[in-house]
Short mmCIF file of C-alpha atoms and ligand atoms in Angstrom, two decimals:
data_model
loop_
_atom_site.label_atom_id
_atom_site.label_comp_id
_atom_site.label_asym_id
_atom_site.label_seq_id
_atom_site.Cartn_x
_atom_site.Cartn_y
_atom_site.Cartn_z
CA MET H 274 0.00 0.00 0.00
CA LEU H 275 0.94 3.66 -0.35
CA LEU H 276 0.85 5.90 2.69
CA GLY H 277 1.06 9.62 2.04
CA VAL H 278 2.09 11.62 5.10
CA SER H 279 1.50 15.37 4.99
CA GLY H 280 2.84 17.99 7.36
CA GLY H 281 0.99 18.16 10.65
CA ILE H 282 1.84 17.27 14.21
CA ALA H 283 -0.30 14.12 13.81
CA ALA H 284 2.47 12.79 11.51
CA TYR H 285 3.89 11.13 14.62
CA LYS H 286 0.79 8.93 14.77
CA ALA H 287 1.50 7.76 11.24
CA CYS H 288 4.59 6.00 12.67
CA GLU H 289 2.46 3.73 14.83
CA THR H 290 0.04 3.30 11.91
CA VAL H 291 2.90 2.02 9.71
CA ARG H 292 4.02 -0.39 12.41
CA ARG H 293 0.54 -1.83 12.89
CA LEU H 294 -0.21 -2.07 9.15
CA THR H 295 3.08 -3.90 8.68
CA GLU H 296 2.11 -6.30 11.47
CA HIS H 297 -1.04 -7.13 9.52
CA GLY H 298 1.24 -8.25 6.71
CA LEU H 299 1.01 -5.16 4.49
CA LEU H 300 3.99 -3.74 2.65
CA VAL H 301 3.83 0.00 3.28
CA GLN H 302 5.49 2.47 0.92
CA VAL H 303 5.64 5.88 2.61
CA LEU H 304 5.54 9.14 0.66
CA MET H 305 6.16 12.33 2.63
CA THR H 306 5.64 15.97 1.81
CA GLU H 307 8.49 18.35 2.57
CA ALA H 308 6.47 19.75 5.50
CA ALA H 309 5.94 16.25 6.95
CA THR H 310 9.72 15.77 7.16
CA GLN H 311 9.80 18.74 9.58
CA PHE H 312 7.73 16.70 12.04
CA VAL H 313 9.09 13.15 11.60
CA SER H 314 12.35 12.05 10.07
CA PRO H 315 12.02 9.90 6.90
CA LEU H 316 14.47 7.53 8.59
CA THR H 317 11.80 6.72 11.21
CA PHE H 318 9.35 5.65 8.52
CA ALA H 319 12.06 3.82 6.56
CA THR H 320 12.95 1.84 9.69
CA LEU H 321 9.34 1.03 10.59
CA SER H 322 8.25 0.08 7.07
CA GLY H 323 11.48 -1.61 6.02
CA GLN H 324 11.13 0.32 2.74
CA PRO H 325 12.87 3.39 1.39
CA VAL H 326 10.81 6.53 1.98
CA TRP H 327 10.03 8.81 -0.94
CA THR H 328 10.09 12.48 -0.11
CA ASP H 329 10.44 14.43 -3.30
CA GLU H 330 10.59 13.80 -7.03
CA PHE H 331 13.97 15.42 -7.38
CA THR H 332 16.03 14.51 -4.32
CA SER H 333 17.22 11.15 -3.12
CA SER H 334 15.20 9.43 -0.44
CA ILE H 335 16.31 7.84 2.80
CA GLY H 336 17.22 4.20 2.39
CA THR H 337 17.56 4.37 -1.41
CA PRO H 338 20.63 5.00 -3.53
CA ALA H 339 20.07 8.34 -5.29
CA SER H 340 20.48 6.76 -8.70
CA SER H 341 17.52 4.44 -8.26
CA GLN H 342 15.10 7.32 -7.70
CA ASP H 343 13.95 9.22 -10.74
CA VAL H 344 11.30 11.72 -11.65
CA VAL H 345 8.75 9.03 -12.53
CA ALA H 346 9.04 7.40 -9.10
CA HIS H 347 5.44 8.30 -8.25
CA ILE H 348 4.13 6.51 -11.34
CA ASP H 349 6.09 3.34 -10.49
CA THR H 350 4.99 3.27 -6.87
CA VAL H 351 1.40 4.03 -7.79
CA GLU H 352 1.28 1.15 -10.26
CA GLN H 353 2.41 -1.40 -7.70
CA ALA H 354 0.03 -0.56 -4.84
CA ASP H 355 -3.43 -1.92 -3.98
CA VAL H 356 -4.59 0.92 -1.76
CA PHE H 357 -3.66 4.55 -1.13
CA LEU H 358 -4.02 6.20 2.27
CA VAL H 359 -3.27 9.80 3.18
CA ALA H 360 -2.77 10.11 6.95
CA PRO H 361 -2.55 12.69 8.32
CA ALA H 362 -4.08 14.80 5.56
CA THR H 363 -3.73 18.54 6.16
CA ALA H 364 -6.25 21.08 4.81
CA ASN H 365 -3.63 22.09 2.24
CA THR H 366 -3.02 18.56 0.95
CA ILE H 367 -6.77 17.81 0.88
CA ALA H 368 -7.35 20.97 -1.17
CA LYS H 369 -4.56 20.11 -3.60
CA ILE H 370 -5.75 16.53 -4.13
CA ALA H 371 -9.36 17.70 -4.55
CA HIS H 372 -8.24 20.10 -7.28
CA GLY H 373 -5.73 17.89 -9.03
CA ILE H 374 -2.72 20.00 -8.08
CA ALA H 375 0.39 17.86 -8.38
CA ASP H 376 3.19 19.96 -6.91
CA ASN H 377 4.92 17.35 -4.77
CA LEU H 378 5.42 13.58 -4.77
CA LEU H 379 2.40 12.86 -2.57
CA THR H 380 -0.04 14.98 -4.58
CA SER H 381 1.44 13.74 -7.88
CA ALA H 382 0.88 10.15 -6.71
CA ALA H 383 -2.71 11.09 -5.79
CA VAL H 384 -3.37 12.46 -9.28
CA ALA H 385 -1.89 9.32 -10.87
CA TRP H 386 -3.85 7.02 -8.53
CA ARG H 387 -6.79 4.96 -9.81
CA GLY H 388 -7.54 2.40 -7.07
CA PRO H 389 -9.25 2.56 -3.68
CA ALA H 390 -8.18 5.56 -1.60
CA LEU H 391 -8.65 6.71 1.98
CA ILE H 392 -8.03 10.07 3.55
CA ALA H 393 -7.63 10.77 7.28
CA PRO H 394 -7.80 14.53 7.95
CA ALA H 395 -6.04 16.10 10.93
CA MET H 396 -6.07 19.86 11.59
CA ASN H 397 -7.39 22.61 13.81
CA TYR H 398 -11.19 22.27 14.20
CA ARG H 399 -11.90 25.63 12.53
CA MET H 400 -9.89 24.56 9.50
CA TYR H 401 -11.76 21.24 9.44
CA GLU H 402 -15.17 22.86 9.78
CA ASN H 403 -14.42 25.56 7.21
CA PRO H 404 -16.86 25.13 4.28
CA VAL H 405 -13.97 25.05 1.83
CA THR H 406 -12.37 22.02 3.55
CA GLN H 407 -15.77 20.33 3.81
CA GLU H 408 -16.43 20.97 0.11
CA ASN H 409 -13.03 19.52 -0.79
CA LEU H 410 -13.71 16.42 1.31
CA ARG H 411 -17.15 16.03 -0.30
CA ALA H 412 -15.54 16.28 -3.74
CA LEU H 413 -13.04 13.58 -2.78
CA SER H 414 -15.75 11.34 -1.37
CA GLN H 415 -17.73 11.71 -4.63
CA ARG H 416 -14.61 10.53 -6.44
CA GLY H 417 -14.47 7.39 -4.31
CA TYR H 418 -12.21 8.46 -1.43
CA THR H 419 -13.20 7.07 1.97
CA GLU H 420 -12.85 9.68 4.68
CA ILE H 421 -11.65 8.38 8.03
CA GLU H 422 -13.22 11.14 10.04
CA PRO H 423 -11.19 12.96 12.67
CA GLU H 424 -12.11 12.73 16.33
CA GLU H 425 -13.08 15.34 18.90
CA GLY H 426 -10.67 16.22 21.61
CA TRP H 427 -7.64 18.21 22.60
CA LEU H 428 -5.76 19.67 19.62
CA ALA H 429 -2.06 20.51 19.45
CA CYS H 430 -2.90 24.23 19.14
CA GLY H 431 -4.32 24.11 22.68
CA GLU H 432 -7.99 24.18 21.65
CA THR H 433 -10.52 21.36 21.73
CA GLY H 434 -12.79 20.33 18.88
CA ARG H 435 -13.16 17.94 15.92
CA GLY H 436 -9.83 17.69 14.13
CA ARG H 437 -7.73 15.06 15.88
CA LEU H 438 -6.46 12.34 13.58
CA ALA H 439 -8.58 9.17 13.85
CA SER H 440 -7.16 6.52 16.19
CA VAL H 441 -4.61 4.11 14.75
CA SER H 442 -7.10 1.23 15.22
CA ARG H 443 -9.75 3.04 13.16
CA ILE H 444 -7.27 3.82 10.40
CA VAL H 445 -5.93 0.25 10.24
CA SER H 446 -9.43 -1.22 10.29
CA ALA H 447 -10.58 1.13 7.49
CA VAL H 448 -7.61 0.12 5.31
CA LEU H 449 -8.24 -3.59 5.87
CA ARG H 450 -11.95 -3.14 5.08
CA VAL H 451 -11.15 -1.38 1.81
CA LEU H 452 -8.78 -4.22 0.85
CA GLN H 453 -11.47 -6.75 1.80
CA GLU H 454 -13.92 -5.13 -0.63
CA ARG H 455 -11.54 -5.46 -3.57
CA ASP H 456 -11.70 -8.32 -5.98
CA GLY H 457 -9.28 -10.64 -4.15
CA ARG H 458 -8.39 -14.33 -4.32
CA LEU H 459 -10.88 -15.03 -1.53
CA SER H 460 -13.73 -12.75 -2.60
CA GLY H 461 -17.07 -14.46 -2.04
CA ARG H 462 -15.56 -16.84 0.54
CA ARG H 463 -16.69 -16.90 4.17
CA ILE H 464 -14.19 -18.16 6.72
CA CYS H 465 -14.71 -18.89 10.41
CA VAL H 466 -11.64 -18.17 12.56
CA THR H 467 -11.46 -18.93 16.28
CA ALA H 468 -9.07 -16.94 18.46
CA GLY H 469 -7.80 -16.63 22.02
CA SER H 470 -8.24 -18.86 25.02
CA THR H 471 -11.32 -20.22 26.76
CA ARG H 472 -12.16 -19.61 30.38
CA GLU H 473 -13.66 -22.38 32.48
CA GLN H 474 -15.29 -21.20 35.69
CA ILE H 475 -14.45 -22.92 38.97
CA ASP H 476 -16.93 -20.76 40.83
CA PRO H 477 -18.50 -17.36 39.99
CA VAL H 478 -15.20 -15.51 40.58
CA ARG H 479 -12.44 -18.00 39.69
CA PHE H 480 -11.52 -19.72 36.48
CA ILE H 481 -8.99 -21.92 34.65
CA SER H 482 -7.56 -20.61 31.42
CA ASN H 483 -4.32 -20.40 29.40
CA ALA H 484 -2.01 -17.71 28.10
CA SER H 485 -3.15 -17.59 24.46
CA THR H 486 -3.27 -14.00 23.16
CA GLY H 487 -5.06 -14.74 19.87
CA VAL H 488 -2.46 -12.67 17.99
CA LEU H 489 -1.74 -15.34 15.36
CA ALA H 490 -5.46 -15.96 14.78
CA LEU H 491 -6.24 -12.25 14.42
CA LYS H 492 -3.36 -11.73 12.00
CA CYS H 493 -4.64 -14.69 9.98
CA ALA H 494 -8.12 -13.15 10.00
CA SER H 495 -6.81 -9.83 8.69
CA ALA H 496 -4.60 -11.51 6.05
CA LEU H 497 -7.62 -13.50 4.81
CA ALA H 498 -9.80 -10.38 4.85
CA ALA H 499 -7.17 -8.42 2.90
CA ASP H 500 -7.50 -11.16 0.28
CA GLY H 501 -11.26 -10.57 0.05
CA ALA H 502 -12.69 -13.13 2.50
CA GLN H 503 -15.59 -12.37 4.84
CA ILE H 504 -14.59 -13.39 8.36
CA ASP H 505 -16.70 -14.78 11.19
CA LEU H 506 -14.46 -14.42 14.19
CA VAL H 507 -15.33 -16.49 17.25
CA CYS H 508 -13.27 -14.79 19.89
CA GLY H 509 -12.45 -16.29 23.26
CA THR H 510 -10.69 -14.55 26.13
CA GLY H 511 -7.23 -12.99 26.53
CA VAL H 512 -7.36 -11.02 23.26
CA SER H 513 -6.27 -7.37 23.12
CA PRO H 514 -9.36 -5.18 22.46
CA GLU H 515 -7.19 -2.80 20.44
CA LEU H 516 -6.09 -5.52 18.04
CA LEU H 517 -9.62 -6.91 17.86
CA ALA H 518 -10.91 -3.47 16.80
CA GLU H 519 -8.56 -3.52 13.79
CA VAL H 520 -9.74 -6.82 12.32
CA PRO H 521 -12.52 -6.52 9.72
CA ALA H 522 -14.78 -9.33 10.93
CA GLU H 523 -18.17 -10.26 12.33
CA ILE H 524 -17.19 -10.89 15.93
CA THR H 525 -18.89 -13.29 18.35
CA LYS H 526 -17.42 -13.24 21.84
CA VAL H 527 -17.42 -16.41 23.86
CA GLU H 528 -15.91 -17.53 27.16
CA SER H 529 -16.05 -21.28 27.75
CA ALA H 530 -15.17 -24.22 25.49
CA ALA H 531 -18.88 -25.13 25.44
CA GLU H 532 -19.82 -21.63 24.23
CA MET H 533 -17.10 -21.77 21.59
CA LYS H 534 -18.39 -25.12 20.35
CA ALA H 535 -21.97 -23.81 20.10
CA SER H 536 -20.84 -20.70 18.26
CA VAL H 537 -18.59 -22.55 15.78
CA GLU H 538 -21.34 -25.06 15.01
CA GLU H 539 -23.73 -22.19 14.36
CA GLN H 540 -21.32 -20.34 12.02
CA ILE H 541 -19.98 -23.33 10.14
CA ASP H 542 -23.02 -23.84 7.90
CA GLY H 543 -22.40 -20.72 5.86
CA CYS H 544 -18.60 -21.05 5.81
CA ASP H 545 -16.11 -22.39 3.28
CA ALA H 546 -13.31 -22.86 5.82
CA LEU H 547 -12.68 -23.15 9.54
CA LEU H 548 -9.40 -21.99 11.08
CA MET H 549 -9.53 -23.42 14.58
CA LEU H 550 -6.69 -21.40 16.09
CA ALA H 551 -8.14 -20.88 19.57
CA ALA H 552 -6.50 -22.57 22.55
CA VAL H 553 -9.59 -24.41 23.74
CA ALA H 554 -9.51 -25.88 27.24
CA ASP H 555 -9.30 -29.67 27.13
CA PHE H 556 -10.67 -29.97 30.66
CA ALA H 557 -13.22 -27.97 32.63
CA PRO H 558 -14.45 -28.13 36.22
CA ALA H 559 -18.12 -28.28 37.13
CA SER H 560 -18.64 -24.66 38.22
CA ALA H 561 -19.80 -24.22 41.83
CA LYS H 562 -22.94 -22.09 42.14
CA HIS H 563 -21.49 -19.98 44.95
CA LYS H 564 -18.01 -18.79 45.75
CA ILE H 565 -15.85 -21.50 47.32
CA ARG H 566 -14.71 -20.37 50.78
CA LYS H 567 -11.24 -21.21 51.98
CA GLY H 568 -12.43 -21.76 55.56
CA GLU H 569 -14.43 -24.76 54.44
CA HIS H 570 -11.49 -26.63 52.88
CA GLU H 571 -8.07 -27.64 54.10
CA VAL H 572 -7.37 -29.38 50.78
CA LEU H 573 -9.45 -28.53 47.73
CA ASN H 574 -9.70 -31.11 44.96
CA LEU H 575 -10.98 -29.93 41.63
CA GLU H 576 -12.56 -32.51 39.39
CA LEU H 577 -11.95 -31.68 35.75
CA ARG H 578 -13.91 -33.25 32.92
CA ARG H 579 -12.92 -33.50 29.27
CA THR H 580 -14.54 -30.83 27.12
CA ASP H 581 -15.94 -31.80 23.71
CA ASP H 582 -13.30 -31.59 21.00
CA ILE H 583 -14.81 -29.15 18.49
CA LEU H 584 -12.66 -30.17 15.53
CA TYR H 585 -13.04 -33.88 16.24
CA GLY H 586 -16.82 -33.40 16.29
CA LEU H 587 -16.61 -31.94 12.78
CA ARG H 588 -14.38 -34.69 11.31
CA GLN H 589 -17.20 -35.98 9.06
CA ASN H 590 -17.63 -32.54 7.49
CA LYS H 591 -15.58 -32.88 4.31
CA ASP H 592 -17.16 -29.90 2.51
CA ILE H 593 -15.10 -27.23 4.19
CA VAL H 594 -11.39 -26.62 4.55
CA LYS H 595 -10.36 -27.24 8.17
CA ILE H 596 -7.11 -26.05 9.69
CA GLY H 597 -6.07 -26.63 13.29
CA VAL H 598 -3.11 -25.76 15.45
CA SER H 599 -1.07 -27.98 17.71
CA LEU H 600 1.16 -26.64 20.43
CA GLU H 601 3.53 -29.10 22.03
CA THR H 602 6.62 -29.02 24.22
CA GLU H 603 8.06 -32.21 22.69
CA ASP H 604 7.72 -34.16 19.42
CA ALA H 605 5.89 -31.16 17.92
CA LEU H 606 5.81 -32.45 14.34
CA GLU H 607 4.94 -36.04 15.18
CA ARG H 608 2.07 -35.07 17.47
CA ALA H 609 0.75 -32.51 15.02
CA ARG H 610 0.73 -35.21 12.33
CA THR H 611 -1.35 -37.47 14.59
CA LYS H 612 -3.88 -34.68 15.27
CA LEU H 613 -4.07 -33.87 11.55
CA LYS H 614 -5.19 -37.45 10.90
CA GLU H 615 -7.38 -37.97 13.97
CA LYS H 616 -9.30 -34.73 13.45
CA ALA H 617 -9.45 -35.20 9.64
CA LEU H 618 -7.89 -31.78 8.97
CA ASP H 619 -6.66 -30.34 5.70
CA ALA H 620 -3.71 -28.74 7.46
CA ILE H 621 -2.27 -28.17 10.91
CA VAL H 622 0.07 -25.51 12.24
CA ALA H 623 2.64 -27.27 14.43
CA VAL H 624 4.03 -25.01 17.15
CA ASP H 625 7.14 -26.17 18.99
CA TYR H 626 6.97 -24.63 22.43
CA GLY H 627 9.81 -26.74 23.69
CA THR H 628 12.60 -24.26 22.99
CA ASP H 629 13.59 -21.06 24.77
CA GLU H 630 13.95 -19.00 21.57
CA ALA H 631 10.28 -18.10 21.23
CA PRO H 632 8.29 -17.96 24.44
CA TYR H 633 4.50 -18.38 24.39
CA GLY H 634 2.68 -15.16 23.51
CA ASP H 635 5.80 -13.57 22.05
CA VAL H 636 5.92 -11.90 18.63
CA SER H 637 7.50 -14.91 17.00
CA LEU H 638 7.26 -18.65 17.40
CA ARG H 639 8.86 -21.85 16.21
CA ALA H 640 6.35 -23.36 13.87
CA GLY H 641 5.75 -25.29 10.67
CA ILE H 642 2.69 -26.36 8.66
CA LEU H 643 1.67 -29.91 7.74
CA THR H 644 -0.91 -31.01 5.21
CA GLY H 645 -2.09 -34.48 4.18
CA GLU H 646 0.56 -34.33 1.45
CA GLY H 647 3.42 -33.71 3.88
CA GLU H 648 5.39 -30.76 5.17
CA HIS H 649 4.01 -27.59 3.58
CA LEU H 650 6.24 -25.26 5.60
CA PRO H 651 9.28 -26.60 7.45
CA MET H 652 9.67 -25.96 11.16
CA GLY H 653 11.45 -22.64 11.77
CA LEU H 654 11.45 -19.49 13.84
CA ARG H 655 9.10 -16.96 12.25
CA THR H 656 7.11 -13.89 13.21
CA LYS H 657 3.36 -14.19 13.71
CA PRO H 658 2.50 -11.91 10.73
CA GLU H 659 4.80 -14.04 8.56
CA LEU H 660 3.21 -17.28 9.73
CA ALA H 661 -0.28 -15.76 9.38
CA GLY H 662 0.52 -14.83 5.76
CA GLU H 663 1.56 -18.45 5.06
CA ILE H 664 -1.62 -19.81 6.67
CA ALA H 665 -3.79 -17.39 4.65
CA HIS H 666 -1.96 -18.37 1.45
CA LEU H 667 -2.42 -22.07 2.18
CA THR H 668 -6.12 -21.53 2.98
CA ALA H 669 -6.61 -19.89 -0.42
CA MET H 670 -4.80 -22.79 -2.12
CA LEU H 671 -6.80 -25.45 -0.29
CA LEU H 672 -10.07 -23.65 -1.05
CA ASN H 673 -9.09 -23.46 -4.67
CA ASN H 674 -8.43 -27.22 -4.77
CA LYS H 675 -11.75 -27.94 -3.10
CA GLY H 676 -13.69 -25.74 -5.53
CA ARG H 677 -16.76 -23.61 -4.77
CA ARG H 678 -19.54 -24.92 -2.57
N1 LIG R 75 -9.49 -28.14 19.78
C1 LIG R 75 -10.86 -28.24 19.63
N2 LIG R 75 -11.63 -28.53 20.71
C2 LIG R 75 -11.07 -28.77 21.92
C3 LIG R 75 -9.66 -28.70 22.08
C4 LIG R 75 -8.90 -28.39 20.96
O1 LIG R 75 -11.37 -28.05 18.52
N3 LIG R 75 -11.84 -29.04 22.94
C5 LIG R 75 -8.70 -27.79 18.59
C6 LIG R 75 -7.76 -26.61 18.80
O2 LIG R 75 -8.37 -25.38 18.48
C7 LIG R 75 -6.63 -26.93 17.84
C8 LIG R 75 -6.62 -28.46 17.79
O3 LIG R 75 -7.88 -28.87 18.28
O4 LIG R 75 -6.89 -26.47 16.54
C9 LIG R 75 -5.53 -29.09 18.57
O5 LIG R 75 -5.60 -28.71 19.91
P1 LIG R 75 -4.72 -29.33 21.08
O6 LIG R 75 -5.31 -28.93 22.37
O7 LIG R 75 -3.28 -29.04 20.85
O8 LIG R 75 -4.86 -30.84 20.76
P2 LIG R 75 -5.41 -32.00 21.57
O9 LIG R 75 -6.01 -32.92 20.60
O10 LIG R 75 -6.25 -31.50 22.67
O11 LIG R 75 -4.05 -32.61 22.04
P3 LIG R 75 -3.56 -33.05 23.48
O12 LIG R 75 -4.36 -34.22 23.79
O13 LIG R 75 -2.12 -33.32 23.26
O14 LIG R 75 -3.82 -31.86 24.35
#
């Protein structure tokens, strides 16, 4: 994607936006106006995006040898991108884009742009409310731009009003939604993804759970959505609300393994695939009606019963693509292979939690992917966005092989 950053104090928020978009697997090419470079160094964006930053048609950019940048850079970059976002967009940049003025790299790229575009204004509230800015934004919206409206609150000039750049979560979610609406590999497909942990109550105030954060599942959901899929997300506990807000999905929140089972069985009918990535409790206690008091017990024995295995219960369903995950501290590949067969899955993500290199819940993990045909992705240390991209890619391939329902 292309991210145009224009010159306002909110440019600092574009740094976090780049980081989060990158974590959802997007390749972000940043274009900055001269004024934007007064607020944030191009090197910051180059570091966060891992891409050279383009600042001007005629000078070399940070991270790129001068010779490889030429005056048609904006045409090249524009041709390669799927979506164009301007954030923050100042009143000046909005006015220029609305009127087709192409006097810097960002505005030239905007004039050359033909695909889906989003604009996130940030300015003083009087500038935002000024009829001329509103007219310019209306003109852009009539030409297909999606406005990510600014929020009310404290402004850098010391006043309060509507003009603060939209939150990073809103911007990321808007970008992912626009990508989802494109004609992608998975357009017309509906995919159920489960995320997070389950929580099994011991009594009304205590529970048993695990440390799953749902990060891998949510990144898979956004990678699938960016490829055009509609996502039904069955979300357990332990998931960051901020990350959840970024994922373009129909979200059903559940707590226990039993609730997750009921929800998955309800969603599955309309779905083409199930990515069972939640860490579902294998055992649950019978919840006491009232709080257990310590005075009444010297030793407290909890009786735990096996929960229903959701995937195993769906093993006869051969119409949909089913992918599971297996986390083990030893024999990770061997055990994953057994689960793949027992649960009649199309693929399984084998996570090796036995090593110290990638602790549970961290940004990266040691994992591989197995299918009925063998090792699709060899075991290795990889980041969650990387692994999520591989899972999304494999899902598209498996769906393609299975054909349309
Ligand atoms: N799973 C499920 N229902 C359960 C428990 C697990 O559908 N009640 C799914 C998980 O979401 C995951 C896969 O089954 O996709 C493997 O989970 P895991 O707990 O690792 O496997 P188990 O078969 O429970 O293995 P073990 O007996 O070694 O715990």
